[in-house]
Tab-separated table of C-alpha atoms in Angstrom:
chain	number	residue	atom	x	y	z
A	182	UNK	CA	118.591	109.607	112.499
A	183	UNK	CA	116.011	112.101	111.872
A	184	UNK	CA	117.765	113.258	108.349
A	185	UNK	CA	117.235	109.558	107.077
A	186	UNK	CA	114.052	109.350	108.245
A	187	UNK	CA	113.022	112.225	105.925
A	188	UNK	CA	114.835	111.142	103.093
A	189	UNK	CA	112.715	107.929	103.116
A	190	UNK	CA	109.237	109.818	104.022
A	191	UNK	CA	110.178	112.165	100.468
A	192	UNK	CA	110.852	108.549	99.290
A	193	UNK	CA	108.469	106.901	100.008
A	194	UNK	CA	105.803	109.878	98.904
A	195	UNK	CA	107.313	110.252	95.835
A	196	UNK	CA	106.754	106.234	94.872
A	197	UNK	CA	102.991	106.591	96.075
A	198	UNK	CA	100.050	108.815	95.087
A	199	UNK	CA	99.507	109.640	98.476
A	200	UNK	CA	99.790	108.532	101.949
A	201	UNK	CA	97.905	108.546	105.213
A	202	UNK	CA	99.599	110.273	108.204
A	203	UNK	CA	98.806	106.149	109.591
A	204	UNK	CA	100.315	104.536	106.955
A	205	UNK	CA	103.750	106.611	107.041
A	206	UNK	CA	103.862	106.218	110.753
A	207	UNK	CA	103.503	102.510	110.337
A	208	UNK	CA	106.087	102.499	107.262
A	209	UNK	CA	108.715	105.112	109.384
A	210	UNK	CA	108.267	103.527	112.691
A	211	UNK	CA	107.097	106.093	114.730
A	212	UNK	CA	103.771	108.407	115.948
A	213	UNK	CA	101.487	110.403	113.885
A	214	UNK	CA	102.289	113.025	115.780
A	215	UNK	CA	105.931	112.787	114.275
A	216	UNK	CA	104.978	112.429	111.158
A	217	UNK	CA	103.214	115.535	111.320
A	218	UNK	CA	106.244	117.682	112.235
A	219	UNK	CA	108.274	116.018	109.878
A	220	UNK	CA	106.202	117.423	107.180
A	221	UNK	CA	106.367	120.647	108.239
A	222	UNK	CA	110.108	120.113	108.281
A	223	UNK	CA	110.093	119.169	105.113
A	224	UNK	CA	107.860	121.504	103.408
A	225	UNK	CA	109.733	124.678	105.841
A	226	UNK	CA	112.613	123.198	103.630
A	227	UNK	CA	111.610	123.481	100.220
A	228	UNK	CA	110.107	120.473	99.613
A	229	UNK	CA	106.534	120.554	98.450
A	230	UNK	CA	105.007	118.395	100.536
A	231	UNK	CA	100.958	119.383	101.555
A	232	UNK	CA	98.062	117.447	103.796
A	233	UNK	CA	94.462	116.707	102.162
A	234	UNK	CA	91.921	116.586	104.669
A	235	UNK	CA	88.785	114.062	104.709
A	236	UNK	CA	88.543	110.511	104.164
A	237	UNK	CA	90.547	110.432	100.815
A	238	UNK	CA	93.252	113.164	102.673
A	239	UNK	CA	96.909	111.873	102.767
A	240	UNK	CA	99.798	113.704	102.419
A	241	UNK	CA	100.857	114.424	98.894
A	242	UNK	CA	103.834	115.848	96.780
A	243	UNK	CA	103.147	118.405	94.528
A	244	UNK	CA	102.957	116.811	91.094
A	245	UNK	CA	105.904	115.969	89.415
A	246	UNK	CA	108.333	116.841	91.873
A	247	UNK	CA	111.129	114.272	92.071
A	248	UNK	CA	113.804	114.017	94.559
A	249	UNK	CA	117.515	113.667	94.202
A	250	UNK	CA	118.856	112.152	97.445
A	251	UNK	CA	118.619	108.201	95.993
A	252	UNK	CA	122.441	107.917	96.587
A	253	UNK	CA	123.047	104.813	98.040
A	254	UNK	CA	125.918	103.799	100.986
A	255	UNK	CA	127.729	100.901	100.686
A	256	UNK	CA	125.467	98.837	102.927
A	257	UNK	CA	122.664	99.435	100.964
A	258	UNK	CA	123.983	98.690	97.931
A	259	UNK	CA	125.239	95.240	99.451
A	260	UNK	CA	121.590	94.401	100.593
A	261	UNK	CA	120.442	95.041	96.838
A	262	UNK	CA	122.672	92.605	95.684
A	263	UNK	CA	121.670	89.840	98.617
A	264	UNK	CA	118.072	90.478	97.810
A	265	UNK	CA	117.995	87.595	94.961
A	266	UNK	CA	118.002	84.226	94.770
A	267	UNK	CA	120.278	83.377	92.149
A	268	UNK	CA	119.184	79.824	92.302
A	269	UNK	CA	115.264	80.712	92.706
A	270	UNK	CA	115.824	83.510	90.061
A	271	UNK	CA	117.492	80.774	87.149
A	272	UNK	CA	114.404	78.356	87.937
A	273	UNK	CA	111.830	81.107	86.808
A	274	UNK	CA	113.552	81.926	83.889
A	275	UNK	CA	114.646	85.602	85.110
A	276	UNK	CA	118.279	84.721	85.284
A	277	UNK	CA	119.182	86.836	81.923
A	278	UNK	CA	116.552	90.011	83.140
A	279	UNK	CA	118.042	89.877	86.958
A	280	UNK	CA	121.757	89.933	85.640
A	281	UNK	CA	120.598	93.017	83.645
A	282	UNK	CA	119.728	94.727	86.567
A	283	UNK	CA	122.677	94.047	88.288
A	284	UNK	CA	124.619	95.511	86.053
A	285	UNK	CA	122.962	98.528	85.296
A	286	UNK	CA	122.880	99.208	88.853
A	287	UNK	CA	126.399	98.667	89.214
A	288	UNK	CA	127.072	101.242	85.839
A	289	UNK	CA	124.822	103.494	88.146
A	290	UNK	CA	126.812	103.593	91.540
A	291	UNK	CA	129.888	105.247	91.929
A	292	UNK	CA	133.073	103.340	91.266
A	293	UNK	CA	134.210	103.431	94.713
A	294	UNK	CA	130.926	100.742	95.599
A	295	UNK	CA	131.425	99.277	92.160
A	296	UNK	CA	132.469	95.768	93.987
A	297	UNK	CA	129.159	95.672	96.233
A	298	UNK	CA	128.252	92.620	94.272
A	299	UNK	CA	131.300	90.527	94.586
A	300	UNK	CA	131.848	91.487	98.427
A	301	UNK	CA	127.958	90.269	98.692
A	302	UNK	CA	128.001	87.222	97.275
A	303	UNK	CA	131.589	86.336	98.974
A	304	UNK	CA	129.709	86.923	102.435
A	305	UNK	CA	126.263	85.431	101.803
A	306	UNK	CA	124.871	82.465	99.941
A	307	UNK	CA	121.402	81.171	100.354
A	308	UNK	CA	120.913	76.954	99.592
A	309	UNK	CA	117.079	77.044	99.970
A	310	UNK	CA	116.358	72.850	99.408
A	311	UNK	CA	116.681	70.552	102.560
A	312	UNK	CA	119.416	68.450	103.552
A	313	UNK	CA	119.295	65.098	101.919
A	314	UNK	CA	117.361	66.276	99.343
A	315	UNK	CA	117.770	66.828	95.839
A	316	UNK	CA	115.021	68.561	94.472
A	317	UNK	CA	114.166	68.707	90.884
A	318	UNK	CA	112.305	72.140	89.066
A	319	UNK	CA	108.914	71.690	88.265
A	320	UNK	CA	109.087	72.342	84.596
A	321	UNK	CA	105.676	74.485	84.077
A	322	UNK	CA	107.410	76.861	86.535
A	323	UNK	CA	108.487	79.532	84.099
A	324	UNK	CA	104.956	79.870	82.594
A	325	UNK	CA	103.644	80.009	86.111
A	326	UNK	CA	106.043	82.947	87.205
A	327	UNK	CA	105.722	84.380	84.219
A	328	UNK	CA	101.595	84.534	84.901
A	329	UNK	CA	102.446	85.831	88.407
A	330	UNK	CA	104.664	88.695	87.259
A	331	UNK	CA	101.443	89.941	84.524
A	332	UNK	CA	98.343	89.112	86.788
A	333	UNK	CA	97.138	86.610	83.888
A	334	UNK	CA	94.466	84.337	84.838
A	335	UNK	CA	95.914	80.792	83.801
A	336	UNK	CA	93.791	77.187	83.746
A	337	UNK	CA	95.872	74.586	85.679
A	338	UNK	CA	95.413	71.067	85.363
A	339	UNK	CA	96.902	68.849	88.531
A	340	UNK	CA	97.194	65.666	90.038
A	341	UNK	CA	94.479	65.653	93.332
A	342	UNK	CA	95.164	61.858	94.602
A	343	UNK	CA	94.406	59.470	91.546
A	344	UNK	CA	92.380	62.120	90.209
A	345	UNK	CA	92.945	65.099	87.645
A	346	UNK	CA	91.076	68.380	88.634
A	347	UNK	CA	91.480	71.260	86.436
A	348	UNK	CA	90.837	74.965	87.994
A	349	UNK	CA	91.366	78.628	86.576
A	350	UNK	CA	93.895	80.364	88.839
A	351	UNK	CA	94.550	84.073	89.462
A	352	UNK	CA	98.099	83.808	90.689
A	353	UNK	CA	99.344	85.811	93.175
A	354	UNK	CA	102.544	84.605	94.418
A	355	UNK	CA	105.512	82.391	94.446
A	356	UNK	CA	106.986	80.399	97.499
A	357	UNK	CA	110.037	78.520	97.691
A	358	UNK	CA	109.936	76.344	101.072
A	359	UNK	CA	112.541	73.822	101.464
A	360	UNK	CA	113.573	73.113	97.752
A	361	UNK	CA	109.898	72.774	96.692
A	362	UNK	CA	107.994	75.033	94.841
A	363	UNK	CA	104.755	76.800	96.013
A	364	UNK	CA	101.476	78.863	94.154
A	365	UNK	CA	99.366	81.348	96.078
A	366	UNK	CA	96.323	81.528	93.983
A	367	UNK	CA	92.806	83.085	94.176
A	368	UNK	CA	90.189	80.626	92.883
A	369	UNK	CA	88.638	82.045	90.161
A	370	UNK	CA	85.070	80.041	90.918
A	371	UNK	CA	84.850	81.274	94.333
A	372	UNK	CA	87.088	83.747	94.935
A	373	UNK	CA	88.424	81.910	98.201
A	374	UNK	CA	92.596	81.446	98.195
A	375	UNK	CA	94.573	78.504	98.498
A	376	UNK	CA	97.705	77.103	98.148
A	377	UNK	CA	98.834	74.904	95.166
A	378	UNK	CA	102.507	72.608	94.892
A	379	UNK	CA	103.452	73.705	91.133
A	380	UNK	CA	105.295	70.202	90.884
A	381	UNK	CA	101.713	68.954	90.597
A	382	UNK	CA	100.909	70.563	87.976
A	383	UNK	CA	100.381	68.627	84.893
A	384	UNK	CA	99.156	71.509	82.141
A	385	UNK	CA	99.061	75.182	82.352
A	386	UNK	CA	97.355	77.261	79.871
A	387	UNK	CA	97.833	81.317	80.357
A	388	UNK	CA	96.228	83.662	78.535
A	389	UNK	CA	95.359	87.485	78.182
A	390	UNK	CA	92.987	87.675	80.525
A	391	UNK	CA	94.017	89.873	83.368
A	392	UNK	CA	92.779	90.120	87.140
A	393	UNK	CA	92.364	92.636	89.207
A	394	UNK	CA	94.890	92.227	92.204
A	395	UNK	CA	93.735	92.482	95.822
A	396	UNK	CA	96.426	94.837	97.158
A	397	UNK	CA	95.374	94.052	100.660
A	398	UNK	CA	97.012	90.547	99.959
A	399	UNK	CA	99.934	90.163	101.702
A	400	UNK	CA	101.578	87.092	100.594
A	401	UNK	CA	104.229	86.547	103.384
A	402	UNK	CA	101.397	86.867	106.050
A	403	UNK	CA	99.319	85.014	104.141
A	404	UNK	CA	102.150	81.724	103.871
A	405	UNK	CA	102.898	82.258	107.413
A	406	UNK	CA	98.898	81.511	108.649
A	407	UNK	CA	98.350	78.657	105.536
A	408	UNK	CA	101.871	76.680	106.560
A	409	UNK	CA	100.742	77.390	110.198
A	410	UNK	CA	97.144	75.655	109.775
A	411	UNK	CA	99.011	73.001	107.542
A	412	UNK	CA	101.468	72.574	110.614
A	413	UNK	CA	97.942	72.157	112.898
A	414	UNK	CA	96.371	69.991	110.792
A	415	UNK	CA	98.056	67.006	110.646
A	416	UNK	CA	98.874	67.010	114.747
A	417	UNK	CA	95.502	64.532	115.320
A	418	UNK	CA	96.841	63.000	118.319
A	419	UNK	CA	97.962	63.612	121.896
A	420	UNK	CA	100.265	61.742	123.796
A	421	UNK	CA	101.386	63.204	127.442
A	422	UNK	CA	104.967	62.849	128.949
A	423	UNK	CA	107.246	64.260	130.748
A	424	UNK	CA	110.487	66.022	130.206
A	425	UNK	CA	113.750	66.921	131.343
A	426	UNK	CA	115.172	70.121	131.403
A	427	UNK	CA	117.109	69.177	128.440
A	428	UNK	CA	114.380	67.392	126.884
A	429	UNK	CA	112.515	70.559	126.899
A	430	UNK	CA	115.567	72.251	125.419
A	431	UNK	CA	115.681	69.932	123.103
A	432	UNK	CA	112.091	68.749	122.247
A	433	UNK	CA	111.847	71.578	119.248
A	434	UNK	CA	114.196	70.076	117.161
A	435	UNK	CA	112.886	66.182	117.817
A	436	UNK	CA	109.210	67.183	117.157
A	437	UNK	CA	107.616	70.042	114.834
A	438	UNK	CA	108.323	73.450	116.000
A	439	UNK	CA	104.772	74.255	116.406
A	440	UNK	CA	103.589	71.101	118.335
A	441	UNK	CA	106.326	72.001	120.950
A	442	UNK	CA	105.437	75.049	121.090
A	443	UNK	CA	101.758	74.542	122.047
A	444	UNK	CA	103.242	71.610	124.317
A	445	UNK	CA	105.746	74.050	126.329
A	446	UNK	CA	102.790	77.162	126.383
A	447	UNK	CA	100.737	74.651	128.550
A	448	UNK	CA	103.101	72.934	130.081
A	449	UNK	CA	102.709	72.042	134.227
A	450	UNK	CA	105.320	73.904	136.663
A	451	UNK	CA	108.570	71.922	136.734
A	452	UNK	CA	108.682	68.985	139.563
A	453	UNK	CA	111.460	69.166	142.541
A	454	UNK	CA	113.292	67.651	140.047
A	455	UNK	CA	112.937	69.938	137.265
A	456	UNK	CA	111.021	68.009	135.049
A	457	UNK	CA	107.589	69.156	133.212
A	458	UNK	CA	104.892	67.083	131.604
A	459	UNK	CA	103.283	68.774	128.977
A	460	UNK	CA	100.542	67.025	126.586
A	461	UNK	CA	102.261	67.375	122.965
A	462	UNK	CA	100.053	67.103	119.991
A	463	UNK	CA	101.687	64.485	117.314
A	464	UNK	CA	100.723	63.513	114.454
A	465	UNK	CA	100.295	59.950	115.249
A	466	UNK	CA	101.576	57.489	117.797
A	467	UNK	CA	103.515	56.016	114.957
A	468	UNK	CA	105.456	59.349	114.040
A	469	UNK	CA	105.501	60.121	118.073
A	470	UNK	CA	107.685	57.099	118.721
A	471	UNK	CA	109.790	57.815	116.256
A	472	UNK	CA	110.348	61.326	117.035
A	473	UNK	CA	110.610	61.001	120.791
A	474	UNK	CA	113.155	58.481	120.186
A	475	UNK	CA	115.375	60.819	119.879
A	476	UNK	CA	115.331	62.146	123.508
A	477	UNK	CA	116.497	59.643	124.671
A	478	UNK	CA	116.190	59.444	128.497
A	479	UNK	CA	115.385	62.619	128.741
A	480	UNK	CA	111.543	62.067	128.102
A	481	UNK	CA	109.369	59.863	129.758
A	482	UNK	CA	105.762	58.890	127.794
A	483	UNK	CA	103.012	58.686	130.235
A	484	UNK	CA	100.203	58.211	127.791
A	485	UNK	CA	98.694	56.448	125.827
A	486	UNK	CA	99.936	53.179	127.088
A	487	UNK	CA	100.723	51.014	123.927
A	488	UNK	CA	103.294	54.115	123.023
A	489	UNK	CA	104.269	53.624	126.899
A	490	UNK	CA	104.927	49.960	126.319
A	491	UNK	CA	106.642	50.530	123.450
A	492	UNK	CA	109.249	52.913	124.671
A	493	UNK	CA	109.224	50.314	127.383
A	494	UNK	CA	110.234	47.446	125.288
A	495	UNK	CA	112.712	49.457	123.875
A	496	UNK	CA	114.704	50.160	127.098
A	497	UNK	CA	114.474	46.947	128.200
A	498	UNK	CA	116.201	45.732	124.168
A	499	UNK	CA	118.811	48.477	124.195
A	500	UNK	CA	119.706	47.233	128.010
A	501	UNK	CA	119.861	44.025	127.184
A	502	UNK	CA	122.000	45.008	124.364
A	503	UNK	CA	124.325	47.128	126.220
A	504	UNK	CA	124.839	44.456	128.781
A	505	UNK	CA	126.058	41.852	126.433
Protein backbone atom coordinates (compact mmCIF):
# COMPACT_ATOMS: atom_id res chain seq x y z
CA UNK A 1 0.00 0.00 0.00
CA UNK A 2 2.51 2.43 1.02
CA UNK A 3 4.94 1.50 -2.15
CA UNK A 4 1.98 2.64 -4.51
CA UNK A 5 1.30 5.45 -2.72
CA UNK A 6 4.83 6.76 -3.47
CA UNK A 7 4.92 5.80 -6.87
CA UNK A 8 1.90 8.11 -7.48
CA UNK A 9 3.26 11.09 -5.08
CA UNK A 10 6.79 10.85 -7.63
CA UNK A 11 3.89 10.79 -10.19
CA UNK A 12 2.06 13.06 -9.54
CA UNK A 13 5.20 15.65 -8.74
CA UNK A 14 6.73 14.91 -11.74
CA UNK A 15 3.36 16.03 -13.93
CA UNK A 16 3.18 19.34 -11.75
CA UNK A 17 5.57 22.23 -11.06
CA UNK A 18 5.05 21.86 -7.59
CA UNK A 19 2.72 20.83 -4.96
CA UNK A 20 1.47 21.85 -1.56
CA UNK A 21 1.97 19.34 1.31
CA UNK A 22 -2.39 20.11 1.24
CA UNK A 23 -2.86 19.44 -2.10
CA UNK A 24 -0.93 15.92 -2.15
CA UNK A 25 -2.69 14.94 1.00
CA UNK A 26 -5.97 15.70 -0.65
CA UNK A 27 -4.78 13.96 -4.06
CA UNK A 28 -3.13 10.68 -1.89
CA UNK A 29 -5.85 10.44 0.60
CA UNK A 30 -4.26 10.86 3.67
CA UNK A 31 -2.62 13.57 6.47
CA UNK A 32 -0.03 16.12 5.95
CA UNK A 33 1.70 14.66 8.40
CA UNK A 34 2.09 11.53 6.03
CA UNK A 35 2.93 13.24 3.36
CA UNK A 36 5.72 14.64 5.10
CA UNK A 37 7.40 11.31 5.92
CA UNK A 38 6.78 10.06 2.68
CA UNK A 39 9.07 12.60 1.32
CA UNK A 40 11.66 11.91 3.41
CA UNK A 41 11.20 8.33 2.29
CA UNK A 42 11.52 9.20 -0.88
CA UNK A 43 14.29 11.58 -0.97
CA UNK A 44 16.34 8.91 1.89
CA UNK A 45 15.85 6.79 -1.38
CA UNK A 46 17.38 8.57 -4.06
CA UNK A 47 14.80 10.42 -5.32
CA UNK A 48 15.27 14.15 -5.41
CA UNK A 49 12.46 15.30 -3.94
CA UNK A 50 12.93 18.88 -1.63
CA UNK A 51 10.25 21.29 0.41
CA UNK A 52 10.13 25.23 -0.39
CA UNK A 53 9.04 27.08 2.46
CA UNK A 54 6.64 30.32 2.38
CA UNK A 55 3.55 30.99 0.65
CA UNK A 56 4.77 29.87 -2.89
CA UNK A 57 6.64 26.58 -0.93
CA UNK A 58 5.46 23.13 -2.26
CA UNK A 59 7.33 20.27 -2.64
CA UNK A 60 9.34 20.05 -5.80
CA UNK A 61 11.50 17.57 -7.93
CA UNK A 62 14.71 18.56 -8.83
CA UNK A 63 14.53 19.72 -12.43
CA UNK A 64 14.42 17.36 -15.00
CA UNK A 65 14.34 14.33 -13.11
CA UNK A 66 11.92 11.80 -14.60
CA UNK A 67 10.78 8.63 -13.17
CA UNK A 68 10.65 5.17 -14.57
CA UNK A 69 8.04 3.21 -12.58
CA UNK A 70 4.93 4.12 -15.27
CA UNK A 71 4.49 0.31 -15.83
CA UNK A 72 1.08 -0.37 -15.83
CA UNK A 73 -0.93 -3.77 -14.31
CA UNK A 74 -3.47 -5.20 -16.11
CA UNK A 75 -6.26 -3.39 -14.29
CA UNK A 76 -5.01 -0.25 -15.10
CA UNK A 77 -4.53 -0.72 -18.42
CA UNK A 78 -8.29 -2.02 -18.66
CA UNK A 79 -9.55 1.30 -17.00
CA UNK A 80 -7.55 3.27 -19.83
CA UNK A 81 -9.34 1.61 -22.33
CA UNK A 82 -13.02 2.09 -20.47
CA UNK A 83 -12.18 5.71 -20.03
CA UNK A 84 -13.77 6.73 -23.61
CA UNK A 85 -16.82 7.05 -25.02
CA UNK A 86 -16.58 5.56 -28.27
CA UNK A 87 -19.95 6.88 -29.15
CA UNK A 88 -19.33 10.50 -27.45
CA UNK A 89 -15.74 10.37 -28.93
CA UNK A 90 -17.15 9.70 -32.97
CA UNK A 91 -19.73 12.69 -32.36
CA UNK A 92 -16.79 15.22 -31.69
CA UNK A 93 -14.91 14.20 -34.44
CA UNK A 94 -11.95 12.54 -32.28
CA UNK A 95 -12.78 9.06 -33.39
CA UNK A 96 -9.54 8.83 -35.84
CA UNK A 97 -7.10 10.80 -32.91
CA UNK A 98 -8.64 8.44 -29.93
CA UNK A 99 -8.04 5.17 -32.05
CA UNK A 100 -4.45 6.52 -32.40
CA UNK A 101 -3.98 6.50 -28.93
CA UNK A 102 -5.21 3.29 -28.41
CA UNK A 103 -2.99 1.83 -30.37
CA UNK A 104 0.07 3.36 -29.50
CA UNK A 105 -0.65 2.51 -26.06
CA UNK A 106 -1.23 -0.93 -26.84
CA UNK A 107 2.43 -0.97 -29.08
CA UNK A 108 3.62 0.45 -25.61
CA UNK A 109 2.46 -2.31 -23.06
CA UNK A 110 3.88 -5.52 -22.90
CA UNK A 111 2.41 -8.27 -25.01
CA UNK A 112 1.21 -10.22 -22.19
CA UNK A 113 -1.66 -7.04 -21.54
CA UNK A 114 -1.71 -6.55 -25.28
CA UNK A 115 -5.63 -7.71 -25.21
CA UNK A 116 -6.62 -5.05 -22.39
CA UNK A 117 -8.71 -3.44 -25.03
CA UNK A 118 -10.73 -6.28 -26.30
CA UNK A 119 -11.28 -7.83 -22.66
CA UNK A 120 -12.56 -4.04 -21.87
CA UNK A 121 -14.85 -3.47 -24.26
CA UNK A 122 -16.26 -7.28 -24.00
CA UNK A 123 -17.05 -6.36 -20.21
CA UNK A 124 -18.24 -2.75 -20.43
CA UNK A 125 -20.30 -0.70 -22.83
CA UNK A 126 -21.71 2.66 -22.04
CA UNK A 127 -25.33 3.68 -24.14
CA UNK A 128 -25.45 7.28 -22.78
CA UNK A 129 -29.13 8.47 -24.64
CA UNK A 130 -32.44 7.58 -22.76
CA UNK A 131 -34.72 4.88 -23.35
CA UNK A 132 -37.21 5.68 -26.01
CA UNK A 133 -35.18 8.07 -27.38
CA UNK A 134 -33.34 8.49 -30.41
CA UNK A 135 -31.26 11.33 -30.28
CA UNK A 136 -29.78 13.02 -33.21
CA UNK A 137 -25.94 14.97 -33.10
CA UNK A 138 -26.10 18.48 -33.10
CA UNK A 139 -24.11 19.15 -36.18
CA UNK A 140 -21.98 22.40 -34.98
CA UNK A 141 -20.68 19.92 -32.35
CA UNK A 142 -17.28 19.25 -33.83
CA UNK A 143 -16.45 23.00 -34.13
CA UNK A 144 -17.66 23.39 -30.60
CA UNK A 145 -15.32 20.56 -29.16
CA UNK A 146 -12.87 21.48 -31.22
CA UNK A 147 -13.05 25.28 -29.49
CA UNK A 148 -13.15 23.50 -26.10
CA UNK A 149 -10.04 21.39 -26.64
CA UNK A 150 -7.90 25.07 -27.80
CA UNK A 151 -9.56 27.58 -25.28
CA UNK A 152 -10.80 29.66 -28.48
CA UNK A 153 -13.30 32.20 -27.78
CA UNK A 154 -16.18 31.36 -30.38
CA UNK A 155 -19.52 33.73 -31.21
CA UNK A 156 -22.63 31.47 -30.98
CA UNK A 157 -25.78 32.28 -32.44
CA UNK A 158 -29.01 30.26 -30.81
CA UNK A 159 -32.52 29.88 -30.71
CA UNK A 160 -33.81 31.70 -27.07
CA UNK A 161 -37.79 31.05 -27.51
CA UNK A 162 -38.86 32.73 -30.92
CA UNK A 163 -35.93 34.79 -30.62
CA UNK A 164 -32.20 34.62 -31.96
CA UNK A 165 -29.56 35.90 -29.38
CA UNK A 166 -26.06 35.81 -30.39
CA UNK A 167 -23.23 35.73 -27.47
CA UNK A 168 -19.29 35.26 -27.53
CA UNK A 169 -18.50 32.11 -25.52
CA UNK A 170 -15.29 31.01 -23.77
CA UNK A 171 -15.95 27.31 -23.68
CA UNK A 172 -15.02 25.33 -21.05
CA UNK A 173 -16.56 22.04 -21.21
CA UNK A 174 -18.58 19.35 -22.76
CA UNK A 175 -21.55 17.35 -21.15
CA UNK A 176 -23.32 14.51 -22.46
CA UNK A 177 -26.61 13.97 -20.21
CA UNK A 178 -29.06 11.57 -21.46
CA UNK A 179 -28.30 11.54 -25.31
CA UNK A 180 -28.26 15.38 -25.43
CA UNK A 181 -25.50 17.48 -25.76
CA UNK A 182 -24.35 20.17 -23.23
CA UNK A 183 -21.79 23.62 -23.28
CA UNK A 184 -20.24 24.98 -20.10
CA UNK A 185 -19.33 28.41 -21.12
CA UNK A 186 -18.01 31.63 -19.47
CA UNK A 187 -19.84 34.68 -20.85
CA UNK A 188 -17.52 36.73 -22.36
CA UNK A 189 -19.71 40.16 -21.50
CA UNK A 190 -19.86 39.43 -17.94
CA UNK A 191 -17.77 36.91 -17.07
CA UNK A 192 -20.68 34.98 -15.17
CA UNK A 193 -21.05 30.99 -16.43
CA UNK A 194 -23.86 29.26 -17.75
CA UNK A 195 -24.98 26.44 -19.39
CA UNK A 196 -25.87 26.26 -23.15
CA UNK A 197 -27.84 22.97 -25.19
CA UNK A 198 -25.40 22.89 -28.39
CA UNK A 199 -28.52 21.46 -30.38
CA UNK A 200 -29.62 25.10 -30.16
CA UNK A 201 -27.15 26.38 -31.71
CA UNK A 202 -27.79 27.81 -35.04
CA UNK A 203 -24.10 29.42 -36.12
CA UNK A 204 -20.78 29.15 -34.55
CA UNK A 205 -17.94 31.22 -35.56
CA UNK A 206 -14.36 30.30 -33.76
CA UNK A 207 -11.53 32.10 -34.11
CA UNK A 208 -7.87 32.70 -32.80
CA UNK A 209 -8.61 34.40 -30.02
CA UNK A 210 -7.63 32.53 -26.94
CA UNK A 211 -8.84 32.78 -23.16
CA UNK A 212 -7.30 32.46 -20.28
CA UNK A 213 -8.77 29.33 -18.40
CA UNK A 214 -9.92 29.54 -14.78
CA UNK A 215 -8.20 26.41 -13.42
CA UNK A 216 -10.27 26.64 -10.30
CA UNK A 217 -13.22 25.52 -12.64
CA UNK A 218 -14.20 22.31 -11.98
CA UNK A 219 -16.60 21.25 -14.53
CA UNK A 220 -18.12 18.05 -12.92
CA UNK A 221 -18.87 20.11 -9.69
CA UNK A 222 -19.89 22.74 -11.54
CA UNK A 223 -22.80 20.35 -13.72
CA UNK A 224 -23.63 18.72 -10.55
CA UNK A 225 -24.84 22.34 -8.69
CA UNK A 226 -26.32 23.88 -12.38
CA UNK A 227 -28.49 20.39 -13.10
CA UNK A 228 -29.22 20.53 -9.30
CA UNK A 229 -30.72 24.26 -9.39
CA UNK A 230 -32.30 23.23 -12.84
CA UNK A 231 -33.82 20.14 -10.89
CA UNK A 232 -35.12 23.02 -8.09
CA UNK A 233 -36.36 25.24 -10.36
CA UNK A 234 -39.04 23.90 -12.03
CA UNK A 235 -40.57 22.11 -8.58
CA UNK A 236 -43.13 25.43 -8.10
CA UNK A 237 -45.66 23.54 -6.33
CA UNK A 238 -46.43 21.53 -3.20
CA UNK A 239 -48.84 19.00 -2.79
CA UNK A 240 -48.85 16.90 0.72
CA UNK A 241 -49.70 13.10 1.01
CA UNK A 242 -49.04 10.34 2.55
CA UNK A 243 -47.15 7.19 1.87
CA UNK A 244 -46.70 3.69 2.38
CA UNK A 245 -43.74 2.03 3.24
CA UNK A 246 -43.47 0.96 -0.25
CA UNK A 247 -44.58 4.13 -1.60
CA UNK A 248 -41.68 5.66 0.06
CA UNK A 249 -39.51 2.93 -1.42
CA UNK A 250 -40.78 3.58 -4.38
CA UNK A 251 -41.60 7.36 -4.65
CA UNK A 252 -37.86 8.09 -6.22
CA UNK A 253 -38.43 6.46 -9.25
CA UNK A 254 -42.30 7.89 -9.76
CA UNK A 255 -41.17 11.52 -9.03
CA UNK A 256 -37.67 13.38 -9.64
CA UNK A 257 -34.95 12.13 -7.53
CA UNK A 258 -34.40 15.39 -5.95
CA UNK A 259 -38.07 16.33 -5.08
CA UNK A 260 -38.19 12.97 -3.12
CA UNK A 261 -35.43 13.54 -1.65
CA UNK A 262 -36.31 16.90 -0.03
CA UNK A 263 -39.86 15.16 0.54
CA UNK A 264 -38.33 12.04 2.59
CA UNK A 265 -35.51 14.62 4.54
CA UNK A 266 -38.68 16.29 6.09
CA UNK A 267 -40.81 13.77 6.21
CA UNK A 268 -43.21 13.22 9.69
CA UNK A 269 -42.37 9.94 11.87
CA UNK A 270 -44.18 6.95 10.37
CA UNK A 271 -47.97 6.40 11.79
CA UNK A 272 -48.88 2.97 13.80
CA UNK A 273 -49.32 1.94 10.54
CA UNK A 274 -46.16 2.77 8.99
CA UNK A 275 -47.13 5.33 6.79
CA UNK A 276 -45.43 8.99 6.46
CA UNK A 277 -46.78 12.17 4.96
CA UNK A 278 -44.24 14.22 3.65
CA UNK A 279 -45.00 17.60 1.57
CA UNK A 280 -43.29 16.80 -1.97
CA UNK A 281 -42.45 19.68 -4.16
CA UNK A 282 -43.84 18.98 -7.94
CA UNK A 283 -43.67 20.69 -10.60
CA UNK A 284 -47.28 21.21 -11.09
CA UNK A 285 -50.50 19.56 -10.05
CA UNK A 286 -50.76 18.50 -13.63
CA UNK A 287 -47.31 16.57 -13.73
CA UNK A 288 -48.11 15.48 -9.85
CA UNK A 289 -51.12 13.46 -10.95
CA UNK A 290 -49.50 11.97 -13.43
CA UNK A 291 -46.53 10.94 -11.59
CA UNK A 292 -48.25 9.80 -8.42
CA UNK A 293 -50.32 7.70 -10.54
CA UNK A 294 -48.01 5.44 -10.53
CA UNK A 295 -48.15 4.48 -6.79
CA UNK A 296 -50.89 3.28 -6.97
CA UNK A 297 -52.52 2.66 -3.55
CA UNK A 298 -49.68 3.11 -1.95
CA UNK A 299 -50.01 7.02 -1.74
CA UNK A 300 -52.70 8.91 -0.51
CA UNK A 301 -52.92 12.95 -1.69
CA UNK A 302 -54.07 15.03 1.13
CA UNK A 303 -53.62 18.38 -0.50
CA UNK A 304 -54.54 20.47 -2.52
CA UNK A 305 -58.02 19.24 -2.91
CA UNK A 306 -58.82 19.43 -6.74
CA UNK A 307 -55.57 16.91 -7.07
CA UNK A 308 -57.48 15.06 -4.04
CA UNK A 309 -60.64 14.88 -6.08
CA UNK A 310 -59.01 13.87 -8.87
CA UNK A 311 -57.22 10.85 -7.58
CA UNK A 312 -60.65 10.43 -6.10
CA UNK A 313 -62.50 10.21 -9.29
CA UNK A 314 -60.07 8.00 -10.45
CA UNK A 315 -60.61 5.23 -7.83
CA UNK A 316 -64.00 5.45 -7.97
CA UNK A 317 -63.58 4.87 -12.46
CA UNK A 318 -61.01 2.11 -12.10
CA UNK A 319 -63.59 0.42 -9.38
CA UNK A 320 -66.25 0.74 -11.34
CA UNK A 321 -64.24 -0.72 -14.05
CA UNK A 322 -62.95 -3.60 -12.21
CA UNK A 323 -66.38 -4.49 -11.04
CA UNK A 324 -67.89 -4.88 -14.41
Amino acid sequence: MRAARLIKMVLLLQSRPSMTAAELARELEVSERTVTRDAQALSEAGVPVYAERGRAGGYRLVGGYRTRLTGLARGEVEALFLSGVPGALREMGLEDAASAARLKVSAALLPSLRDASRTASQRFHLDAPAWFSEPATPRLLPAVADAVWDDRRITARYRRGEDAVERELEPYGLVLKAGVWYLCARVAEHGSFRVYRIDRFTAVISGEDRFGRDEEFDLPAFWAERAEEFARSILRDEVVVRLSEDGVRRLAYAVDPVSARLALTDADAPDERGWVTVTLPVESEEVAHAQLTGLGPEVEVLSPEGLRARFAGDATRLAELYRS
